[in-house]
PDB file of C-alpha atoms in Angstrom:
ATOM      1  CA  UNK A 234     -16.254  10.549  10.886  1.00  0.00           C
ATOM      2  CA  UNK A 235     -14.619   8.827  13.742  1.00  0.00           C
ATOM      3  CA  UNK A 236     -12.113  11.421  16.303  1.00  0.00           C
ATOM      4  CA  UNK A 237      -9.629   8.816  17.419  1.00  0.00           C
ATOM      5  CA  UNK A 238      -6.216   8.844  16.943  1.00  0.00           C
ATOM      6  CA  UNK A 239      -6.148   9.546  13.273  1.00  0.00           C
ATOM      7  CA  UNK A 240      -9.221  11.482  12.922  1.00  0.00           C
ATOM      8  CA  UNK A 241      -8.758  14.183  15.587  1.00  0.00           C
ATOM      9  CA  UNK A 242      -5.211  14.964  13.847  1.00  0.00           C
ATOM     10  CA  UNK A 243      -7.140  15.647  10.569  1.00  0.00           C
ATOM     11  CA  UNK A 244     -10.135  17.462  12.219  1.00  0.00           C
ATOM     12  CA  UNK A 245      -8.353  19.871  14.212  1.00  0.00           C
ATOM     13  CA  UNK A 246      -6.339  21.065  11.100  1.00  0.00           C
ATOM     14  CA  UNK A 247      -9.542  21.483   9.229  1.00  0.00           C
ATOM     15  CA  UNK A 248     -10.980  23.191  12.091  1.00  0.00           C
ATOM     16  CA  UNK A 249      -8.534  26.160  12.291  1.00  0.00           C
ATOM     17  CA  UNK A 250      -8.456  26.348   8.444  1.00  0.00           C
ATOM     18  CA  UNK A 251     -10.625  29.567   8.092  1.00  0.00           C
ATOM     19  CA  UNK A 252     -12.303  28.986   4.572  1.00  0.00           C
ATOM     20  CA  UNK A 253     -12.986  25.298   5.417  1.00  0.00           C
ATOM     21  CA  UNK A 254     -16.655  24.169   6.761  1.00  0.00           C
ATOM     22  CA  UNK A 255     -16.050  21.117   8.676  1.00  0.00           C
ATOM     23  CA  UNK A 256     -18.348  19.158  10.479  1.00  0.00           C
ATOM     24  CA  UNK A 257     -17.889  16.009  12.408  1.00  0.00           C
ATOM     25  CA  UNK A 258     -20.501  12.983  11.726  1.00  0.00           C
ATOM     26  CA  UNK A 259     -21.499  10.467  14.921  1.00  0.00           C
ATOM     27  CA  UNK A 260     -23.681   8.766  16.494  1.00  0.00           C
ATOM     28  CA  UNK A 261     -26.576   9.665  19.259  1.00  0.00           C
ATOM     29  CA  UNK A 262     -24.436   7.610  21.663  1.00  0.00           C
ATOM     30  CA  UNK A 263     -21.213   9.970  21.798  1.00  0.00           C
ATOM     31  CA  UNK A 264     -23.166  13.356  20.923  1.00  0.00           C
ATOM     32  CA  UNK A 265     -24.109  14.700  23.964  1.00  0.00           C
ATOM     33  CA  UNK A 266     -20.766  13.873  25.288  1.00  0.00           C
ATOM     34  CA  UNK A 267     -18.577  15.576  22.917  1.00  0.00           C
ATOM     35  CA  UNK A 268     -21.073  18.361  23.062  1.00  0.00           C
ATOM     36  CA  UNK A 269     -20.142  18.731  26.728  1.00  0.00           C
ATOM     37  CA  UNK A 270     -16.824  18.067  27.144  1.00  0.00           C
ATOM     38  CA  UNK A 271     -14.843  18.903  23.578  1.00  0.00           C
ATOM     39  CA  UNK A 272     -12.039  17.702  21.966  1.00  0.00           C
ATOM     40  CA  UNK A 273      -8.956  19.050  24.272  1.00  0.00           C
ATOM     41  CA  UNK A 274      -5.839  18.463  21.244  1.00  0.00           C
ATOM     42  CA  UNK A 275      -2.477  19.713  22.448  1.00  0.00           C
ATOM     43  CA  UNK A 276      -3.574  22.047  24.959  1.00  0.00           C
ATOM     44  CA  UNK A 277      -6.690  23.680  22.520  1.00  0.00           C
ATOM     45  CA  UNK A 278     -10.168  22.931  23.142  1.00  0.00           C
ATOM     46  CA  UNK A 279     -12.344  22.125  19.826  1.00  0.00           C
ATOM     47  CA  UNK A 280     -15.934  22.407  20.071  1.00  0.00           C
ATOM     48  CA  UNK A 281     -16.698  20.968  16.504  1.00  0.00           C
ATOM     49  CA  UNK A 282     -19.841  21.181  14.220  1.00  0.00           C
ATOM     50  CA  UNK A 283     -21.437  17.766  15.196  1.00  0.00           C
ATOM     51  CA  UNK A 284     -23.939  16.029  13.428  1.00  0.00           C
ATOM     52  CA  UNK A 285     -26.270  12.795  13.507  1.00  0.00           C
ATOM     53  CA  UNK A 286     -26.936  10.974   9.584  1.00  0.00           C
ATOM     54  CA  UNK A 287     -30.859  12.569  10.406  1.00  0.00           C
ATOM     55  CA  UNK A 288     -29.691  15.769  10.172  1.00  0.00           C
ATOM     56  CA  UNK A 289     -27.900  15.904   7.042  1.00  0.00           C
ATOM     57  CA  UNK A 290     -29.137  18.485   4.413  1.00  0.00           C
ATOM     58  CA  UNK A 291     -26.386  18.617   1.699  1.00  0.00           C
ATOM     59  CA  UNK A 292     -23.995  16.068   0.483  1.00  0.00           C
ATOM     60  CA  UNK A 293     -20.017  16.359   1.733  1.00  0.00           C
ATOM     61  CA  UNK A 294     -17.702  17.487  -0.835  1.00  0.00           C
ATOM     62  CA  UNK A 295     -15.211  15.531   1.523  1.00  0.00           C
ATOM     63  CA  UNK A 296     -15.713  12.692   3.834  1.00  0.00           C
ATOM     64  CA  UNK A 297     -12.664  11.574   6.124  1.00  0.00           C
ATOM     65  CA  UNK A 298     -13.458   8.124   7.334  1.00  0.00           C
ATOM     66  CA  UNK A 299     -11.002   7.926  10.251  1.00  0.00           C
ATOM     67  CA  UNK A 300     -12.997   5.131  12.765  1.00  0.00           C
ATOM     68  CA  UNK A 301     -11.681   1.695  13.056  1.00  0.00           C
ATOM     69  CA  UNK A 302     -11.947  -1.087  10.902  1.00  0.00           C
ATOM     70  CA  UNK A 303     -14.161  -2.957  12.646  1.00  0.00           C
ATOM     71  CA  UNK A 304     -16.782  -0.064  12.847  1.00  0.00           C
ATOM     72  CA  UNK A 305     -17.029   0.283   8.609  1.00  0.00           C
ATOM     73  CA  UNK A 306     -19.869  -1.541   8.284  1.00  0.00           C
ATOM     74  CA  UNK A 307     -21.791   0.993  10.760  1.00  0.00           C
ATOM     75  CA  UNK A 308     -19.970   3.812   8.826  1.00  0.00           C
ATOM     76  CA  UNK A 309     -21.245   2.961   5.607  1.00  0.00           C
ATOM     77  CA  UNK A 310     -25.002   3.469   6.758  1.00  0.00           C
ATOM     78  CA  UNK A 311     -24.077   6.915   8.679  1.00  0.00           C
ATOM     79  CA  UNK A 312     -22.269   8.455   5.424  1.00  0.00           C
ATOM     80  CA  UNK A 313     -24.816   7.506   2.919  1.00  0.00           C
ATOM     81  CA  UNK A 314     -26.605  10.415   3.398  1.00  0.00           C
ATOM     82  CA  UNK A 315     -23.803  12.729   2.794  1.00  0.00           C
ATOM     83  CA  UNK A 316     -22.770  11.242  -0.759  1.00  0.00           C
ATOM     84  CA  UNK A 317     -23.689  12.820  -3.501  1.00  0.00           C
ATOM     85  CA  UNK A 318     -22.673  13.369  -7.078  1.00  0.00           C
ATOM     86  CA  UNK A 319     -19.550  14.718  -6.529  1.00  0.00           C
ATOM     87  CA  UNK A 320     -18.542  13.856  -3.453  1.00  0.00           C
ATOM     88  CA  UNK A 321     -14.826  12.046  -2.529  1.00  0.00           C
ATOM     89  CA  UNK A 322     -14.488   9.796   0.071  1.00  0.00           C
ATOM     90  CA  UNK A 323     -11.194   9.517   1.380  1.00  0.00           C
ATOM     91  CA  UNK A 324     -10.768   6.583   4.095  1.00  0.00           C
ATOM     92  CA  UNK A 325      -7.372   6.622   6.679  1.00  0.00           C
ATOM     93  CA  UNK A 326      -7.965   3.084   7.813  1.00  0.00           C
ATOM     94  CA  UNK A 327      -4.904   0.521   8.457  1.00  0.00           C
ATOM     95  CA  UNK A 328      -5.872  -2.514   6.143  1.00  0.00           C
ATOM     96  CA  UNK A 329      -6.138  -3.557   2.703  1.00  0.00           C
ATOM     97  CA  UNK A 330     -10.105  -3.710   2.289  1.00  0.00           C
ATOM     98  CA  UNK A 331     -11.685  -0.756   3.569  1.00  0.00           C
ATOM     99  CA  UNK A 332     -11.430   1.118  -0.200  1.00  0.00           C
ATOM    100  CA  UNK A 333     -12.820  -2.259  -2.029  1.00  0.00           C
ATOM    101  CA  UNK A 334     -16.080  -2.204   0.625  1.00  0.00           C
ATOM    102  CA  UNK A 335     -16.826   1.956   0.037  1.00  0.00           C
ATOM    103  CA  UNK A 336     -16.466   1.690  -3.549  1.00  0.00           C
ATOM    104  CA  UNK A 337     -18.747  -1.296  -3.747  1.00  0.00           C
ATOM    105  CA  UNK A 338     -21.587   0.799  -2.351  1.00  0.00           C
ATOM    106  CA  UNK A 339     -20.608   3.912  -3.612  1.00  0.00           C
ATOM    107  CA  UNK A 340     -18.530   3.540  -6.852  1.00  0.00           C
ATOM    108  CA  UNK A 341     -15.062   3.710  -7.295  1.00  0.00           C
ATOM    109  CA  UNK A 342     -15.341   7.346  -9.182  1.00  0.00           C
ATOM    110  CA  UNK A 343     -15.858   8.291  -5.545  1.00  0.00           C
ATOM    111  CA  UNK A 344     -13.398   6.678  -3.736  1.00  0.00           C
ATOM    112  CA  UNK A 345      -9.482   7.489  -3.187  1.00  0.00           C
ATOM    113  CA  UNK A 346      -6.980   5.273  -1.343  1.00  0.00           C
ATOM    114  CA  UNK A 347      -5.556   6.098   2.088  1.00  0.00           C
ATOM    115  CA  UNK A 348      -3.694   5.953   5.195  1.00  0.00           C
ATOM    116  CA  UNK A 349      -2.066   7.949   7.515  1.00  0.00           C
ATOM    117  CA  UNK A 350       1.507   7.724   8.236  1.00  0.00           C
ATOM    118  CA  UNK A 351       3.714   8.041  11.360  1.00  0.00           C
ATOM    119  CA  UNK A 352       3.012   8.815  15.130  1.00  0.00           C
ATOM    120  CA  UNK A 353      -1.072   8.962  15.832  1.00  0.00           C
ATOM    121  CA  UNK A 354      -1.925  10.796  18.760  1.00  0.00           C
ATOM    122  CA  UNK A 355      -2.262   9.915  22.198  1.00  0.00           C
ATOM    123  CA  UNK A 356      -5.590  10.265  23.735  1.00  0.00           C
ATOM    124  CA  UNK A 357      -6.504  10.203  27.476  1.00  0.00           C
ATOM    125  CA  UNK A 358     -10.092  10.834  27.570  1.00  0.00           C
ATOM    126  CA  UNK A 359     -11.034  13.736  26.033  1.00  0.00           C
ATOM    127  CA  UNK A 360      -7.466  15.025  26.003  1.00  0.00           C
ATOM    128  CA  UNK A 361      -4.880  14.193  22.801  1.00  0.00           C
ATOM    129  CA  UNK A 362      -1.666  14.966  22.661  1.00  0.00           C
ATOM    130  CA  UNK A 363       0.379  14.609  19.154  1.00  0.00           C
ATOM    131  CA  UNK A 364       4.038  15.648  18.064  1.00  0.00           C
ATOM    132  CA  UNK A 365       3.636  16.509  14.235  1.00  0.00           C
ATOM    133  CA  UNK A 366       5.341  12.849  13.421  1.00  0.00           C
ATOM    134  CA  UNK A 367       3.058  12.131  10.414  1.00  0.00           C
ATOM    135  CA  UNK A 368       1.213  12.631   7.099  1.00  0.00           C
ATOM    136  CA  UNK A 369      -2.164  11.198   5.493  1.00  0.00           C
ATOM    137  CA  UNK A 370      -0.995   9.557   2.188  1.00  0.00           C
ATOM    138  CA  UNK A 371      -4.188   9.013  -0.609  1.00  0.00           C
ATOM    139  CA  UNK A 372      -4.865   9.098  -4.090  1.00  0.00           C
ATOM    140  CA  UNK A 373      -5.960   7.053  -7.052  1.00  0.00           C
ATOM    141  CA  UNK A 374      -4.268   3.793  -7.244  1.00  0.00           C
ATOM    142  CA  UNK A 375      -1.782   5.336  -9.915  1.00  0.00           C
ATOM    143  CA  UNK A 376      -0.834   8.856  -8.856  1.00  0.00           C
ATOM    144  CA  UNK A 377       1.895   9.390 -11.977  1.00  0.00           C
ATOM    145  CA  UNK A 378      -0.930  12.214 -13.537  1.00  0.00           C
ATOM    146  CA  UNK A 379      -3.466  13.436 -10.438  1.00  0.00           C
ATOM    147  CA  UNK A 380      -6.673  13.244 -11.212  1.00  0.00           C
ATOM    148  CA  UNK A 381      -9.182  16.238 -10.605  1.00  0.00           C
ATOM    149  CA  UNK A 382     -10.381  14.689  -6.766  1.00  0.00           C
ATOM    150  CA  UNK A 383      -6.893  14.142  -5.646  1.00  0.00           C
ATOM    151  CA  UNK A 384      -5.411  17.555  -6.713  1.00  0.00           C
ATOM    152  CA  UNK A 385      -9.007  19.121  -4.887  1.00  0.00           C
ATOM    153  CA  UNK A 386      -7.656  16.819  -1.534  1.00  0.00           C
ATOM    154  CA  UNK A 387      -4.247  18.293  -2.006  1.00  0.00           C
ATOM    155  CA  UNK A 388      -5.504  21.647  -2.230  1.00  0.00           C
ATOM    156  CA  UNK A 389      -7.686  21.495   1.050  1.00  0.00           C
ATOM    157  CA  UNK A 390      -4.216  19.996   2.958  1.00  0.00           C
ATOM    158  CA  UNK A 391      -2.223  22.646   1.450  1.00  0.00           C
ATOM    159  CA  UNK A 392      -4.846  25.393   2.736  1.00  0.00           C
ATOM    160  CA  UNK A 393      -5.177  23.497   6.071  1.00  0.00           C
ATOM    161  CA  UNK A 394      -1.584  23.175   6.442  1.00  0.00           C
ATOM    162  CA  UNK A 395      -2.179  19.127   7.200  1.00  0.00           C
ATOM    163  CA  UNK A 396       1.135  17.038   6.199  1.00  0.00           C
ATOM    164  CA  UNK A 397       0.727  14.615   3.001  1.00  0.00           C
ATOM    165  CA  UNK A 398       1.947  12.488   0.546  1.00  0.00           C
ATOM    166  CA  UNK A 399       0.295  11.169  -2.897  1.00  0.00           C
ATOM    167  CA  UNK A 400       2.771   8.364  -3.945  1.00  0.00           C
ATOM    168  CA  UNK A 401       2.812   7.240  -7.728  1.00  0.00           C
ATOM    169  CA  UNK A 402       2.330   3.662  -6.623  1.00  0.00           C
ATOM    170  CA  UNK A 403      -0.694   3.870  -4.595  1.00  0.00           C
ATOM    171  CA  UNK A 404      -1.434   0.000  -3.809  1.00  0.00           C
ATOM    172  CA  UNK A 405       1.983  -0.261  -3.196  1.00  0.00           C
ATOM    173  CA  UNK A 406       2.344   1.982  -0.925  1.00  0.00           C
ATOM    174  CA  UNK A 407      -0.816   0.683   0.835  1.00  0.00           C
ATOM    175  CA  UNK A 408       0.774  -2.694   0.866  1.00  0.00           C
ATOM    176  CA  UNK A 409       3.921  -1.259   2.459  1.00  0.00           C
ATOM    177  CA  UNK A 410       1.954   0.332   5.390  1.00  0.00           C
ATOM    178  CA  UNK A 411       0.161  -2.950   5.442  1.00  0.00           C
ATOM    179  CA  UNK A 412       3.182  -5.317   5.906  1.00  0.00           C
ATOM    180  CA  UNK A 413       4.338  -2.942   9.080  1.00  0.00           C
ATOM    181  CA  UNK A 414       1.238  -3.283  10.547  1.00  0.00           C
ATOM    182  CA  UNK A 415       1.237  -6.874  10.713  1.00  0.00           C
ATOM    183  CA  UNK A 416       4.604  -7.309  11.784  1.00  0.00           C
ATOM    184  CA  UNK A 417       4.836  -4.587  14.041  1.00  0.00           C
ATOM    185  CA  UNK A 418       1.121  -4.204  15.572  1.00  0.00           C
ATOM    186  CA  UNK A 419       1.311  -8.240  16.606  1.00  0.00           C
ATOM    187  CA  UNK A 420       4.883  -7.906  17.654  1.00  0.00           C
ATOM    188  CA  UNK A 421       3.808  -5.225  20.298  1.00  0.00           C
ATOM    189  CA  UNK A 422       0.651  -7.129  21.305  1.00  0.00           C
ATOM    190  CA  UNK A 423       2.253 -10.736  21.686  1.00  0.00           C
ATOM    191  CA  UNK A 424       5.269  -9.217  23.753  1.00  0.00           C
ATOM    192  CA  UNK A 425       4.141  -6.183  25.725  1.00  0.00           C
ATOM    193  CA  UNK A 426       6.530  -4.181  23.952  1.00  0.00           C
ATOM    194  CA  UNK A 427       6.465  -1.065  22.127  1.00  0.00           C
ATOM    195  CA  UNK A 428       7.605  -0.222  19.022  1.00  0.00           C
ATOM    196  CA  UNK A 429      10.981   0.813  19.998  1.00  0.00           C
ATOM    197  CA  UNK A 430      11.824  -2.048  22.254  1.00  0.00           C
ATOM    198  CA  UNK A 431      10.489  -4.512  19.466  1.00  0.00           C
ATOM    199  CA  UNK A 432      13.566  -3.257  17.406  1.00  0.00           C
ATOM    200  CA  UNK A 433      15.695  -3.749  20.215  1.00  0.00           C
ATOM    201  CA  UNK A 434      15.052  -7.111  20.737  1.00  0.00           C
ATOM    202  CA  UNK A 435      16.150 -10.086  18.490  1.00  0.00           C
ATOM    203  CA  UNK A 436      13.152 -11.977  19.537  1.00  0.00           C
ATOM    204  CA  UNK A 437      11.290  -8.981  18.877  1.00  0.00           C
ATOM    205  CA  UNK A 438      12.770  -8.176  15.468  1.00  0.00           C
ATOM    206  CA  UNK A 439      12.694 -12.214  14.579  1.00  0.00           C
ATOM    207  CA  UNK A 440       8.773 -12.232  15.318  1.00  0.00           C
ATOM    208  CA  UNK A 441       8.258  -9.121  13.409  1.00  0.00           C
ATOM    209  CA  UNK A 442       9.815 -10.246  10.673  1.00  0.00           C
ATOM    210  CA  UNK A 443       8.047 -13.378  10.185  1.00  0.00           C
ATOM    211  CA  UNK A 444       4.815 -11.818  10.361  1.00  0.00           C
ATOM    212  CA  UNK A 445       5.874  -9.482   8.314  1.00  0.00           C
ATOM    213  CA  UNK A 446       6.640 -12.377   5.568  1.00  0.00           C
ATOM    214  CA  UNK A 447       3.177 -13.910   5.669  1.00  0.00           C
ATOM    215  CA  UNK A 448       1.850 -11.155   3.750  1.00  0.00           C
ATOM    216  CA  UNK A 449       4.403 -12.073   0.859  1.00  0.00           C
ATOM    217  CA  UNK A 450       2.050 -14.755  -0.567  1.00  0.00           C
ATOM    218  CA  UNK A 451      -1.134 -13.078   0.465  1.00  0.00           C
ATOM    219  CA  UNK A 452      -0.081  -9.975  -1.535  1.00  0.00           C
ATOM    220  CA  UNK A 453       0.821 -12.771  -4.654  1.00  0.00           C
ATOM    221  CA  UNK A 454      -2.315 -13.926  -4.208  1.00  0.00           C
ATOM    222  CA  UNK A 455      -4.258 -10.569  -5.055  1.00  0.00           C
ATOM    223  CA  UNK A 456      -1.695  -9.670  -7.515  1.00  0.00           C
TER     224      UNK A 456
END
């Protein structure tokens, strides 16, 4: 669910895996015009398997939430019917709390942690464009023996040839990813900079930095 940035990276890979059966979840709103139009990513149209919550017949083995943050709450009522007893629910979504919210309606036993890694795509209308900068990076929240969902994940990305990581610190990790994103997403918004000109700049790498450093005590705080 969800074919931004992240989620059209992940799709397309599934896509052209041959033994994989993907299907994209949505919403009535943006049906008919992905039916229409397509998913255009580096040059190859995708007409994906799309699907409305209604039409669901058989839980996922696999659901990728890839939508923004802000659109979770939405997401949780779409997926439901898709979960079932053995299903995994992987989320790719920048933040600390999106995990905490899906296991608390769906059970922990279900969900792994996750985020993706490097560049995202670029995306003018239907058309994205991405270099192969990246990786998703999941798993429990202590990866030093996998567990039986995380080595099934592993073995879909290995089959669908999609880049990733399973890191034996999980929440660290997660916190890592976290502390760039706050000093380098606000950096870029507050100065109309990207990412690159942010690290040339001393003002830029000053602000960054002491965004950055307000996540210090907030990561104390949770332990």
């Amino acid at each position: 669910i969800g074919l931004g940035a992240i989620g059209s990276i992940c799709a397309t890979a599934l896509q052209d895996c041959p033994d994989c059966h993907l299907q994209v979840l949505l919403d009535e709103s943006r049906l008919e015009r992905y039916q229409k139009a397509g998913i255009v990513f580096n040059g190859k149209r995708y007409d994906f398997d799309y699907v409305l919550s209604s039409q669901v017949v058989a839980p996922a083995q696999l659901i990728i939430v890839a939508t923004k943050a802000l659109q979770l709450p939405q997401v949780l009522k779409m997926i439901e019917p898709l979960v079932g007893e053995k299903t995994i629910i992987l989320p790719l979504l920048n933040g600390i709390s999106a995990e905490p919210i899906l296991a608390d309606r769906f059970g922990w036993d279900k969900v792994l942690y996750g985020f993706y890694i490097g560049n995202a795509s670029m995306r003018e209308g239907n058309r994205i464009s991405f270099d192969q900068v990246g990786k998703v990076v999941f798993g429990n929240a202590d990866n030093r023996i996998f567990s039986q969902p995380v080595s099934a994940v592993g073995q879909l990305f290995d089959r669908a040839r999609l880049a990733y990581q399973v890191p034996s610190d999980m929440i660290f990790a997660k916190w890592q990813k976290f502390v760039i994103n706050v000093g380098l997403n606000q950096s870029t918004a507050l100065l109309r900079m990207d990412t690159g000109q942010i690290c040339e700049s001393e003002t830029g790498i000053q602000l960054a930095n002491a965004l950055a450093r307000e996540v210090i005590p907030l990561a104390q705080a949770e332990g």
